Coordinates of C-alpha atoms in Angstrom, one line a residue:
X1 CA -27.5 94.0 118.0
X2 CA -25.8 93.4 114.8
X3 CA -22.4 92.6 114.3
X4 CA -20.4 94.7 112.2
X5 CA -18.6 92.5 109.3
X6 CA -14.7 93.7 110.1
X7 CA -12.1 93.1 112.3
X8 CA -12.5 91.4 115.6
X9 CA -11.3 93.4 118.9
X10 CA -8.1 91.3 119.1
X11 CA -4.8 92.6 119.1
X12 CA -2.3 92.6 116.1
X13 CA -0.6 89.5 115.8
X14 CA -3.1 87.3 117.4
X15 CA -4.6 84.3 115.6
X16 CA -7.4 81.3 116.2
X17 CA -6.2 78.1 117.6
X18 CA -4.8 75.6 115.7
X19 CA -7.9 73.2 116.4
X20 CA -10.6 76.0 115.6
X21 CA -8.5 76.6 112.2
X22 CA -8.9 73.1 111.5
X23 CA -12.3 73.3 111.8
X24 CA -12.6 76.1 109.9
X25 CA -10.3 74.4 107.2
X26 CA -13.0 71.1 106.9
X27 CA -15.6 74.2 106.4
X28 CA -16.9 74.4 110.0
X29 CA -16.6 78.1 111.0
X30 CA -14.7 78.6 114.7
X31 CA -16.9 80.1 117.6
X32 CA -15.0 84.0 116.7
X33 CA -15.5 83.2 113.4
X34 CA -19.2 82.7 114.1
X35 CA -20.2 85.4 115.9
X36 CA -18.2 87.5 112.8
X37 CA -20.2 85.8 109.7
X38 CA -23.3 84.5 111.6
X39 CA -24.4 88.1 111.8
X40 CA -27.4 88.1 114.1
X41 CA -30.9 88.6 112.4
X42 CA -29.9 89.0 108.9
X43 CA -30.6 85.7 106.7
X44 CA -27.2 86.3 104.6
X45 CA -27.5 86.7 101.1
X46 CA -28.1 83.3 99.4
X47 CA -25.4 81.4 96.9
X48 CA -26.7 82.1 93.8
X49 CA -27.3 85.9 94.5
X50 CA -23.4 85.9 95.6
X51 CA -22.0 83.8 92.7
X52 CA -23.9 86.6 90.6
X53 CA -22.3 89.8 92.5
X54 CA -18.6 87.8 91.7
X55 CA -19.5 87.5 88.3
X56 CA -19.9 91.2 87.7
X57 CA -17.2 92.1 89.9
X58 CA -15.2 89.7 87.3
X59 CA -16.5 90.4 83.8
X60 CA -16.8 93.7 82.7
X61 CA -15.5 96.0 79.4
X62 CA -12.1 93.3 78.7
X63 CA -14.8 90.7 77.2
X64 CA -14.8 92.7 74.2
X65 CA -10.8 92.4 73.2
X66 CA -10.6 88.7 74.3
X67 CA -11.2 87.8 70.8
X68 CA -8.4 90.2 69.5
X69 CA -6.2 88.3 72.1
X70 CA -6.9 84.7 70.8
X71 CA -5.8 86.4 67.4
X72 CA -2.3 87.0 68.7
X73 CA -2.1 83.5 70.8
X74 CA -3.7 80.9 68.7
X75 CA -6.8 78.6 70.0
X76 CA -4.8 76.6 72.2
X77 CA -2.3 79.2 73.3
X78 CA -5.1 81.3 74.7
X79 CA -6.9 78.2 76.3
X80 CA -3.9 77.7 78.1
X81 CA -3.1 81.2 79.1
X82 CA -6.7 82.0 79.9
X83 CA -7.1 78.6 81.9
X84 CA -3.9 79.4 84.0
X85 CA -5.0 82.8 85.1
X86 CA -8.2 81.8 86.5
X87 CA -6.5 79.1 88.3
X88 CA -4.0 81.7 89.5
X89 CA -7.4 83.3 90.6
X90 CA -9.5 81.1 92.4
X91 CA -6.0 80.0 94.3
X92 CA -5.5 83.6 95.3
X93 CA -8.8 83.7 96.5
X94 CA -8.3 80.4 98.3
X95 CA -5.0 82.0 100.4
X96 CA -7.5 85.4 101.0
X97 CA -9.7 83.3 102.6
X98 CA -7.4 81.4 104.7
X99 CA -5.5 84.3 106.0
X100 CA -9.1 85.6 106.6
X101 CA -9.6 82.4 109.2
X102 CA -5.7 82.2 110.5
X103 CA -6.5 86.3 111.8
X104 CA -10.0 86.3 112.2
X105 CA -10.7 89.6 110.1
X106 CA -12.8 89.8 107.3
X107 CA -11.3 93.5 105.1
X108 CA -8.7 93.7 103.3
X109 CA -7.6 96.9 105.0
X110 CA -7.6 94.8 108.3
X111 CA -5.0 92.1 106.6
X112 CA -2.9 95.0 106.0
X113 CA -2.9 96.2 109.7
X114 CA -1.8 92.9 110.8
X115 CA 0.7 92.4 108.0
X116 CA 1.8 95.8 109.0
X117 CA 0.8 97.6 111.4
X118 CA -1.2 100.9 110.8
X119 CA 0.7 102.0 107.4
X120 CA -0.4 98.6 105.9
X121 CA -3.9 99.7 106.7
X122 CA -3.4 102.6 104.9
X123 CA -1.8 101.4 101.8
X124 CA -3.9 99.1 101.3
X125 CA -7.2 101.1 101.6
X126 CA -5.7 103.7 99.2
X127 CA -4.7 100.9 96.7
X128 CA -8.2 99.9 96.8
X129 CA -9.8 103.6 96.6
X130 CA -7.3 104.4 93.4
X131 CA -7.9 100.9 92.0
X132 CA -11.6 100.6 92.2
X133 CA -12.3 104.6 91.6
X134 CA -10.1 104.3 88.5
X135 CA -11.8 101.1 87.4
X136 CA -14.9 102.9 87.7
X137 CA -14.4 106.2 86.2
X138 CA -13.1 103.9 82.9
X139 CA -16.5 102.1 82.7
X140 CA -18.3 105.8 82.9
X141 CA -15.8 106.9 79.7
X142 CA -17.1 103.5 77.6
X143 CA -20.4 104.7 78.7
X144 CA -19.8 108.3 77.8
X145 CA -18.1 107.0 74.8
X146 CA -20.1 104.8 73.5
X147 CA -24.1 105.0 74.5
X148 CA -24.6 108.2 72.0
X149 CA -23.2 106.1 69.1
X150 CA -25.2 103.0 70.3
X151 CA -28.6 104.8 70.4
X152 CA -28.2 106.9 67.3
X153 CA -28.0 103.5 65.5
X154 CA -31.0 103.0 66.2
X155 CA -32.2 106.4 64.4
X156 CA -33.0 107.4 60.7
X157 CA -32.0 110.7 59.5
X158 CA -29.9 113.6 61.5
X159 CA -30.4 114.3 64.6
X160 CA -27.1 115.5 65.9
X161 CA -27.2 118.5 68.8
X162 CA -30.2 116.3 70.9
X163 CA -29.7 116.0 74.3
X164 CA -30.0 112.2 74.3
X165 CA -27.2 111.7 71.5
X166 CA -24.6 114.0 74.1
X167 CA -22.4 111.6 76.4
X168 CA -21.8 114.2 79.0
X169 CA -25.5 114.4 79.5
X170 CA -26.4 110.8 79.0
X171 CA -24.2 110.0 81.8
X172 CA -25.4 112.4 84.4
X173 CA -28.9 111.1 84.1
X174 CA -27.3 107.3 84.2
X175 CA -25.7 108.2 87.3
X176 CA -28.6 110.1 89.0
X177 CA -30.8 107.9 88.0
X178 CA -29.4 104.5 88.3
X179 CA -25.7 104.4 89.8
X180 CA -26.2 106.7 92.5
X181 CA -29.3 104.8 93.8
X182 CA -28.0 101.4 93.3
X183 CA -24.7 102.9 95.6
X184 CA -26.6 104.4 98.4
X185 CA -27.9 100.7 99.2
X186 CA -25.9 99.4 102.6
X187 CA -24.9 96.0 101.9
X188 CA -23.4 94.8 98.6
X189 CA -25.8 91.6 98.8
X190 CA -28.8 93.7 97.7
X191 CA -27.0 93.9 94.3
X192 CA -27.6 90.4 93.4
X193 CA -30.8 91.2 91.4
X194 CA -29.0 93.5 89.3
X195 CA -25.6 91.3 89.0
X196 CA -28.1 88.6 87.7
X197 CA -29.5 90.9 85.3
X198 CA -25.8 91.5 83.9
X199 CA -24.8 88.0 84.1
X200 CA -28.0 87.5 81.7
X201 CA -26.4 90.4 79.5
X202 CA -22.9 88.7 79.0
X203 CA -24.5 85.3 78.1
X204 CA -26.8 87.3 75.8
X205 CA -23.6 88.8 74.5
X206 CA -21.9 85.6 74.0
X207 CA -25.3 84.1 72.0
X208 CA -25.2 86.7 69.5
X209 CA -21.8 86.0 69.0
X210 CA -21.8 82.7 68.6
X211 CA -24.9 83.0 66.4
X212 CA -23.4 86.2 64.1
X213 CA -20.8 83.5 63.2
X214 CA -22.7 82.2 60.4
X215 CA -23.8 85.4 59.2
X216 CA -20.4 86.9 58.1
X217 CA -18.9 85.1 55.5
X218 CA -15.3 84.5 55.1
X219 CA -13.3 85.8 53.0
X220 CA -14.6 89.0 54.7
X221 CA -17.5 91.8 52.6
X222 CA -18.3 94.5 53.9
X223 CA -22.2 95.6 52.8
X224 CA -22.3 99.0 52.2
X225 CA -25.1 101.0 50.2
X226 CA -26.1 98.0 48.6
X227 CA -22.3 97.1 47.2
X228 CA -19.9 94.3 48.5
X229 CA -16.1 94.8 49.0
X230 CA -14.0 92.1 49.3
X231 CA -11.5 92.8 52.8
X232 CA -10.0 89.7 52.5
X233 CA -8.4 87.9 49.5
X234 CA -6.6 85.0 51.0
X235 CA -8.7 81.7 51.8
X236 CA -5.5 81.2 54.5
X237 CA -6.8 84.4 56.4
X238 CA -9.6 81.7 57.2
X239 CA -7.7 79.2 58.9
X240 CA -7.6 79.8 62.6
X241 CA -4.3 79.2 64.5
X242 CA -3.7 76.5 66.7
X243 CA -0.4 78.8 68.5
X244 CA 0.6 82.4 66.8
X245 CA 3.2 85.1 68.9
X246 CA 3.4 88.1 68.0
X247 CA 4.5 91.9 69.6
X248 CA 0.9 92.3 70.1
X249 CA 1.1 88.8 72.3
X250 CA 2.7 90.2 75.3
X251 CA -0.7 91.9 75.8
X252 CA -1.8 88.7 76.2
X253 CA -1.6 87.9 79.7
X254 CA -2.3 91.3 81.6
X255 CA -5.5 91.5 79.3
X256 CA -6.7 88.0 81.1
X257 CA -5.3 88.7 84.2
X258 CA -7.3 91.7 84.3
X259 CA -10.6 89.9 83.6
X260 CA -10.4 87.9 86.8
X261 CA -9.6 90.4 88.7
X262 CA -12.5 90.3 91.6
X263 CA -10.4 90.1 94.8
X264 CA -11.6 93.7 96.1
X265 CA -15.1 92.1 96.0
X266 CA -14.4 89.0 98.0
X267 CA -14.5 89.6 101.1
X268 CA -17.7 91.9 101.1
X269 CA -19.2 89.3 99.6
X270 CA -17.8 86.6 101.8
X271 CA -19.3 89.0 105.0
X272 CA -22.9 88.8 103.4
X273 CA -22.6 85.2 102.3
X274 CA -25.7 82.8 103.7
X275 CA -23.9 80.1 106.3
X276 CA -20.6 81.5 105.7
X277 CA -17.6 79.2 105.5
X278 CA -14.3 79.3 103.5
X279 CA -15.5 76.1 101.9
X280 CA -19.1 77.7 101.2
X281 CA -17.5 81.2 99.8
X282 CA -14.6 79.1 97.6
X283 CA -17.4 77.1 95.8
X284 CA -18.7 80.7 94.8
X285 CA -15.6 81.8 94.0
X286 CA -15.0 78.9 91.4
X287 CA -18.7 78.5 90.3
X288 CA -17.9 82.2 89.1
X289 CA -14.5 82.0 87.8
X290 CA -15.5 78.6 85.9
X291 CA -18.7 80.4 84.2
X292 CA -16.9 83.3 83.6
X293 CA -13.7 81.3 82.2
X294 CA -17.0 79.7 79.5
X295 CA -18.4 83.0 78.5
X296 CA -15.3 84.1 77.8
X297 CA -13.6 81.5 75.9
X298 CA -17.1 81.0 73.7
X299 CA -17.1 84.8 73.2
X300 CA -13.4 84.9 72.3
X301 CA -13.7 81.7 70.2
X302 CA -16.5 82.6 67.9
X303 CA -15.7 86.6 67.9
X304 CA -11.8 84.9 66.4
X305 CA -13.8 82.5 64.0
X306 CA -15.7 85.2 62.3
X307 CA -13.1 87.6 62.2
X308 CA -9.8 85.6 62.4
X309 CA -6.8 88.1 61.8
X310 CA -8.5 90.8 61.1
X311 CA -10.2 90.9 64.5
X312 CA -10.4 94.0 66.3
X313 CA -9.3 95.1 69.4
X314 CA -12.8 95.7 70.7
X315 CA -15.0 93.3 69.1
X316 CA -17.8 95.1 68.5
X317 CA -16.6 97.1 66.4
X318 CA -16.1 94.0 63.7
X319 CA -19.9 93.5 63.7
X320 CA -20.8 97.4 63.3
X321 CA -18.5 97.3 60.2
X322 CA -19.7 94.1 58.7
X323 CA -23.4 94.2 59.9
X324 CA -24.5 98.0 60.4
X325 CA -27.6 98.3 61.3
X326 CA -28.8 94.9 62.5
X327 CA -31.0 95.3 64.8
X328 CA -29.7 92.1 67.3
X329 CA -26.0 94.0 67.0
X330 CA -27.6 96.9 67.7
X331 CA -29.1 95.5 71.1
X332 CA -26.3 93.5 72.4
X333 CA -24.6 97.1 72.2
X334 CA -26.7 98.2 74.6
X335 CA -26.8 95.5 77.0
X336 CA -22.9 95.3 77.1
X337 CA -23.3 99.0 77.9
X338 CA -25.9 98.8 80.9
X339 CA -23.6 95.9 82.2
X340 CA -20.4 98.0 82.7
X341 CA -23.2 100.8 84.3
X342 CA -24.4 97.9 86.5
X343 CA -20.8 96.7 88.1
X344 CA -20.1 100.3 88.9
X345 CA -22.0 100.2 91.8
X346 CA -20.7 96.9 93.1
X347 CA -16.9 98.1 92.2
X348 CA -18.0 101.5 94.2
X349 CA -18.8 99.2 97.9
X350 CA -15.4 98.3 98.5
X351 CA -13.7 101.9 97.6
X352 CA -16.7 103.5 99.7
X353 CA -15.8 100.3 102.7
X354 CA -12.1 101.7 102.6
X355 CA -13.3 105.1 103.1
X356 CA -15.5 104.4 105.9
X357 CA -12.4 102.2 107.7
X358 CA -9.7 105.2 107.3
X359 CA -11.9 107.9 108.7
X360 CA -14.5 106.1 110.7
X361 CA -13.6 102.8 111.4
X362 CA -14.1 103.5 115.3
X363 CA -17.6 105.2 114.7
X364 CA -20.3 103.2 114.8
X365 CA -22.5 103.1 111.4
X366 CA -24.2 106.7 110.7
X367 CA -26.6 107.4 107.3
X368 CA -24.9 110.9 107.3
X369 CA -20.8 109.5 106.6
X370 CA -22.0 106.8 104.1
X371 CA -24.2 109.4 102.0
X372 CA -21.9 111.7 102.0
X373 CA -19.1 109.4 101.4
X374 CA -21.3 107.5 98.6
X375 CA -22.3 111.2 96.6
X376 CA -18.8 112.4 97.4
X377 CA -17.7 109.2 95.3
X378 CA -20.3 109.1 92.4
X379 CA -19.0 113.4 92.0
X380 CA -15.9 111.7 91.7
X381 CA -15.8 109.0 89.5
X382 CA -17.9 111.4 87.4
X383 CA -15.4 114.3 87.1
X384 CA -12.7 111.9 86.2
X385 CA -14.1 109.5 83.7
X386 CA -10.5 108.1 82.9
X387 CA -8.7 105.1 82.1
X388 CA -8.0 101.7 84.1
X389 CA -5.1 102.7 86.7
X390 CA -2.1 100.8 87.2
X391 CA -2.8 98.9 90.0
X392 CA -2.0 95.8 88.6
X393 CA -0.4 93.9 91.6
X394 CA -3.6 92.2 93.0
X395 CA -2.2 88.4 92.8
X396 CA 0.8 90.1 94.6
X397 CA -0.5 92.3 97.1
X398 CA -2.4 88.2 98.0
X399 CA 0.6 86.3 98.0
X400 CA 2.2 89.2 100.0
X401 CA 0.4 88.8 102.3
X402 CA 0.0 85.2 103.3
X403 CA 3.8 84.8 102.8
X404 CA 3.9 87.5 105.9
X405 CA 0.6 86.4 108.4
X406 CA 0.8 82.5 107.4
X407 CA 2.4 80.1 110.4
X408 CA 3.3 77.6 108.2
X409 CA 6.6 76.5 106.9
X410 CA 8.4 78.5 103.7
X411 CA 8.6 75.4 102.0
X412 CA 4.5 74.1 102.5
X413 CA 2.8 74.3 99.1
X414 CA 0.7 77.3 100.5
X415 CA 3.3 79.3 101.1
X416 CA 5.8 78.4 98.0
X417 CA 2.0 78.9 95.9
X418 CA 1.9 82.1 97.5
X419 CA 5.6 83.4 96.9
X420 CA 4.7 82.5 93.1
X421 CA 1.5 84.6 93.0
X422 CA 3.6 87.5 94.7
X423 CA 6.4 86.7 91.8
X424 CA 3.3 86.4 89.3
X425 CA 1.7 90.1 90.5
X426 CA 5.0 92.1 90.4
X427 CA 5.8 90.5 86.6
X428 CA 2.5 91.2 85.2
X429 CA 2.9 94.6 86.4
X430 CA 5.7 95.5 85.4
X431 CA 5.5 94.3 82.0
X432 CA 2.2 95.6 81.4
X433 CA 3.2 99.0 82.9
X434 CA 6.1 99.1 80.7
X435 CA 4.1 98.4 77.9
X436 CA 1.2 100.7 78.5
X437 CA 4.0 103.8 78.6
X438 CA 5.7 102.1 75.5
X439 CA 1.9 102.1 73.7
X440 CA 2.1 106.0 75.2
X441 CA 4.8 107.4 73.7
X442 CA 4.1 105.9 70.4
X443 CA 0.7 107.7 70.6

C-alpha cells in the first residue's frame, strides 16, 4: 500500500532522535523518514524532472520588469540585490527542509499544526489557498491580456470581432483545454515534461534578448511606416550605470524577492523527489535558484543594454515599439505567454493540497473530492483573473517557523539566520504593501 506523502501519526510536539536527525543532516534519511519519502512502489520522480518543476514554480511573469529594475539600481546594485535574495532563498528552503526532518512532516500545513496547534494549520492552508489562487488568477489576466494582442501581430488587415482575437474566449478554451487537464493529474511530478518545456521558453526568451541587443541601435529610432524618429538625443542615455537610486528603486527588492518565491512548491516536490534526502532536494533547490538567478540577470542585463533608461516596466513592450512586427519578437511573445499558462497548474497542486488537508485530511484519497476540488479551483481562478495578492511574507512565515519548532539554541546561526528571514519577510512586506496602496491612490 502506498504511503500518503504528509504528516506522520505522531503527536504534536514530538520530534526524531537526535542521532536519526544527524543522519538525516549528513543526507541519510531516518527509518520514519523513510517509510515517509521511500513511498512504496513508485520510482520518485527523477532530479532533473524536479529541478525543472522548481524552475517554473520560480520564474514566471516578473522576468519581464527585471530589466526595468536594473534601470533604477545600476549593474552592480542589482547584481548585488538580486544575488542576496536568492541566497535569502535557497537558505529559507534549507531551514524548510530541516524543520521538515526535526518533526518528521512533509506539508506546510502540518508545520503549522505543530508550530501551533490546529489554528496554525489553518492559517497556513488559507495563506497558501489566497497566495497561490491569487498568483494564479494574475497569470490568467496576462494571458487574457495579452494573447489577443500577441496573435493579432501575427495578422495582416482587420480582423477585430473574431473569436480568437477575444481574451475572455481565448482563455476558456486555454483552460479547458490545457490547465484543467494538466491540474487533474495526481502528483505534481508528472509536470516535469511540461516545466521542461517552460524552462526551454525562458532560455529561448533570454536568447532573443541577448541577440535583439545588436539590432536596436542606440541613441534609440523608432521604425515606423518607413520613417525613423530619433527618442533619444543624448549619447549619455547610452552609458549604463554602475549604481543609480531612485523612488522607483524601492521597488527593487520586492520585485526580486518575488521572483524566487517557490517555497509553496517545495515540499510537494520534495514528497515526489527520487531517493529523497534533505541533501538530495537542497541540491535541486540551488541547481534551480542558480539557473534561474543566470536567466535572469542575462535577461535583465541585455533587456537594460538595449534600452538603458528608457527601459520599460515590462520589457516587451520595448521591442514591440522598436521592432513591430519581427517575426522572432513576435514568437518569444508567445512562448513567454504559454509559460505563465504552464506554471498555473504546478502553482494550482499546493492550493488544491491545502484544500484536500482542511476538509479531508482524515479521508483516505477519493477521485470524486480531488475533481471536484480541482474544477471547483480552475472556475475560480477563472472568475477572478486578478492581480498578485499580498502575501508577501513567505521568507517570514519560514523563519517563523523554525525560530518556534527548532531545539537549538537562540544564538546558533540557524536560528539567528532564521530570526533575520522572519525580520527580512515582515520588511519586504510591509514596504511593498505600503507602496502598492501608495501606487493606488495615485492611480
Amino acid at each position: 500500500m502506498e504511503v500518503p506523502c504528509g504528516i506522520i501519526s505522531v503527536e504534536p510536539g514530538w520530534y526524531v532522535s537526535a542521532q536519526q536527525s544527524e543522519e538525516a543532516e549528513a543526507g541519510e534519511l531516518s527509518p520514519l523518514l523513510g517509510n515517509e519519502l521511500h513511498r512504496q512502489g513508485s520510482p520518485g520522480v527523477s532530479f532533473g524532472f524536479s529541478v525543472f518543476n522548481l524552475m517554473n514554480a520560480i520564474m514566471g511573469s516578473g522576468i519581464l520588469g527585471l530589466a526595468y529594475v536594473m534601470a533604477h539600481t545600476g549593474i552592480l546594485g542589482f547584481s548585488f540585490l538580486l544575488l542576496v535574495v536568492a541566497l535569502l532563498a535557497s537558505y529559507s528552503v534549507h531551514i524548510l527542509l530541516s524543520m521538515c526532518i526535526q518533526t518528521a512532516v512533509t506539508s506546510y500545513e502540518d508545520l503549522g499544526l505543530f508550530a501551533f496547534g490546529l489554528p496554525g494549520k489553518m492559517v497556513v492552508a488559507g495563506t497558501i489557498i489566497i497566495q497561490n489562487i491569487g498568483a494564479m488568477s494574475s497569470y490568467l489576466l496576462i494571458i487574457e491580456t495579452e494573447l489577443p494582442a500577441a496573435i493579432s501581430e501575427f495578422l495582416s488587415g482587420d480582423y477585430s470581432g473574431s473569436w480568437y482575437l477575444n481574451g475572455q474566449t481565448l482563455l476558456i478554451i486555454m483552460c479547458v483545454g490545457i490547465v484543467f487537464p494538466l491540474t487533474l493529474l495526481p502528483k505534481i511530478g508528472f509536470l516535469g515534461y511540461t516545466s521542461s518545456l517552460s524552462f526551454f521558453f525562458m532560455v529561448f526568451f533570454a536568447v532573443v534578448i541577448i541577440i535583439k541587443k545588436w539590432s536596436i541601435p542606440c541613441p534609440l529610432r523608432s521604425n515606423y511606416i518607413e520613417q525613423y524618429f530619433q527618442i533619444s538625443n543624448a549619447t549619455d542615455d547610452c552609458k549604463p550605470k554602475l549604481f543609480h537610486f531612485s523612488k522607483e528603486s524601492a521597488y527593487a527588492i520586492p520585485t526580486m524577492a518575488f521572483s524566487f518565491l517557490c517555497h509553496t512548491s517545495i515540499l510537494p516536490i520534495y514528497c515526489e523527489l527520487q531517493s529523497p534526502s534533505k541533501k538530495r532536494m537542497q541540491n535541486v533547490t540551488n541547481t534551480a535558484i542558480a539557473l534561474s538567478f543566470l536567466i535572469y540577470f542575462l535577461s535583465a542585463l541585455f533587456g537594460y543594454l538595449t534600452f538603458y533608461d528608457k527601459v520599460a516596466s515590462e520589457l516587451l513592450q520595448d521591442y514591440s515599439k522598436y521592432l513591430p512586427h519581427d517575426v522572432v519578437v513576435m514568437t518569444v511573445k508567445l512562448c513567454i505567454l504559454f509559460a505563465l499558462l504552464l506554471t498555473v497548474p504546478l502553482i494550482h497542486f499546493p492550493a488544491r493540497k491545502a484544500l484536500m488537508m482542511m476538509f479531508f485530511s482524515n479521508f483516505p484519497f477519493s477521485w470524486i473530492h480531488h475533481s471536484l476540488i480541482t474544477l471547483a479551483l480552475n472556475i475560480i481562478i477563472v472568475l477572478l483573473a486578478m492581480y498578485v495578492p499580498d502575501i508577501r511574507n513567505v521568507f517570514g512565515i519560514v523563519g517563523l517557523f523554525y525560530l518556534k519548532l527548532s531545539r537549538e539554541d537562540f544564538l546558533s546561526w540557524k536560528k539567528l539566520g532564521a530570526f533575520v528571514l522572519l525580520i527580512f519577510g515582515i520588511l519586504v512586506g510591509n514596504f511593498s504593501l505600503a507602496f502598492t496602496i501608495f501606487n493606488w491612490i495615485n492611480k
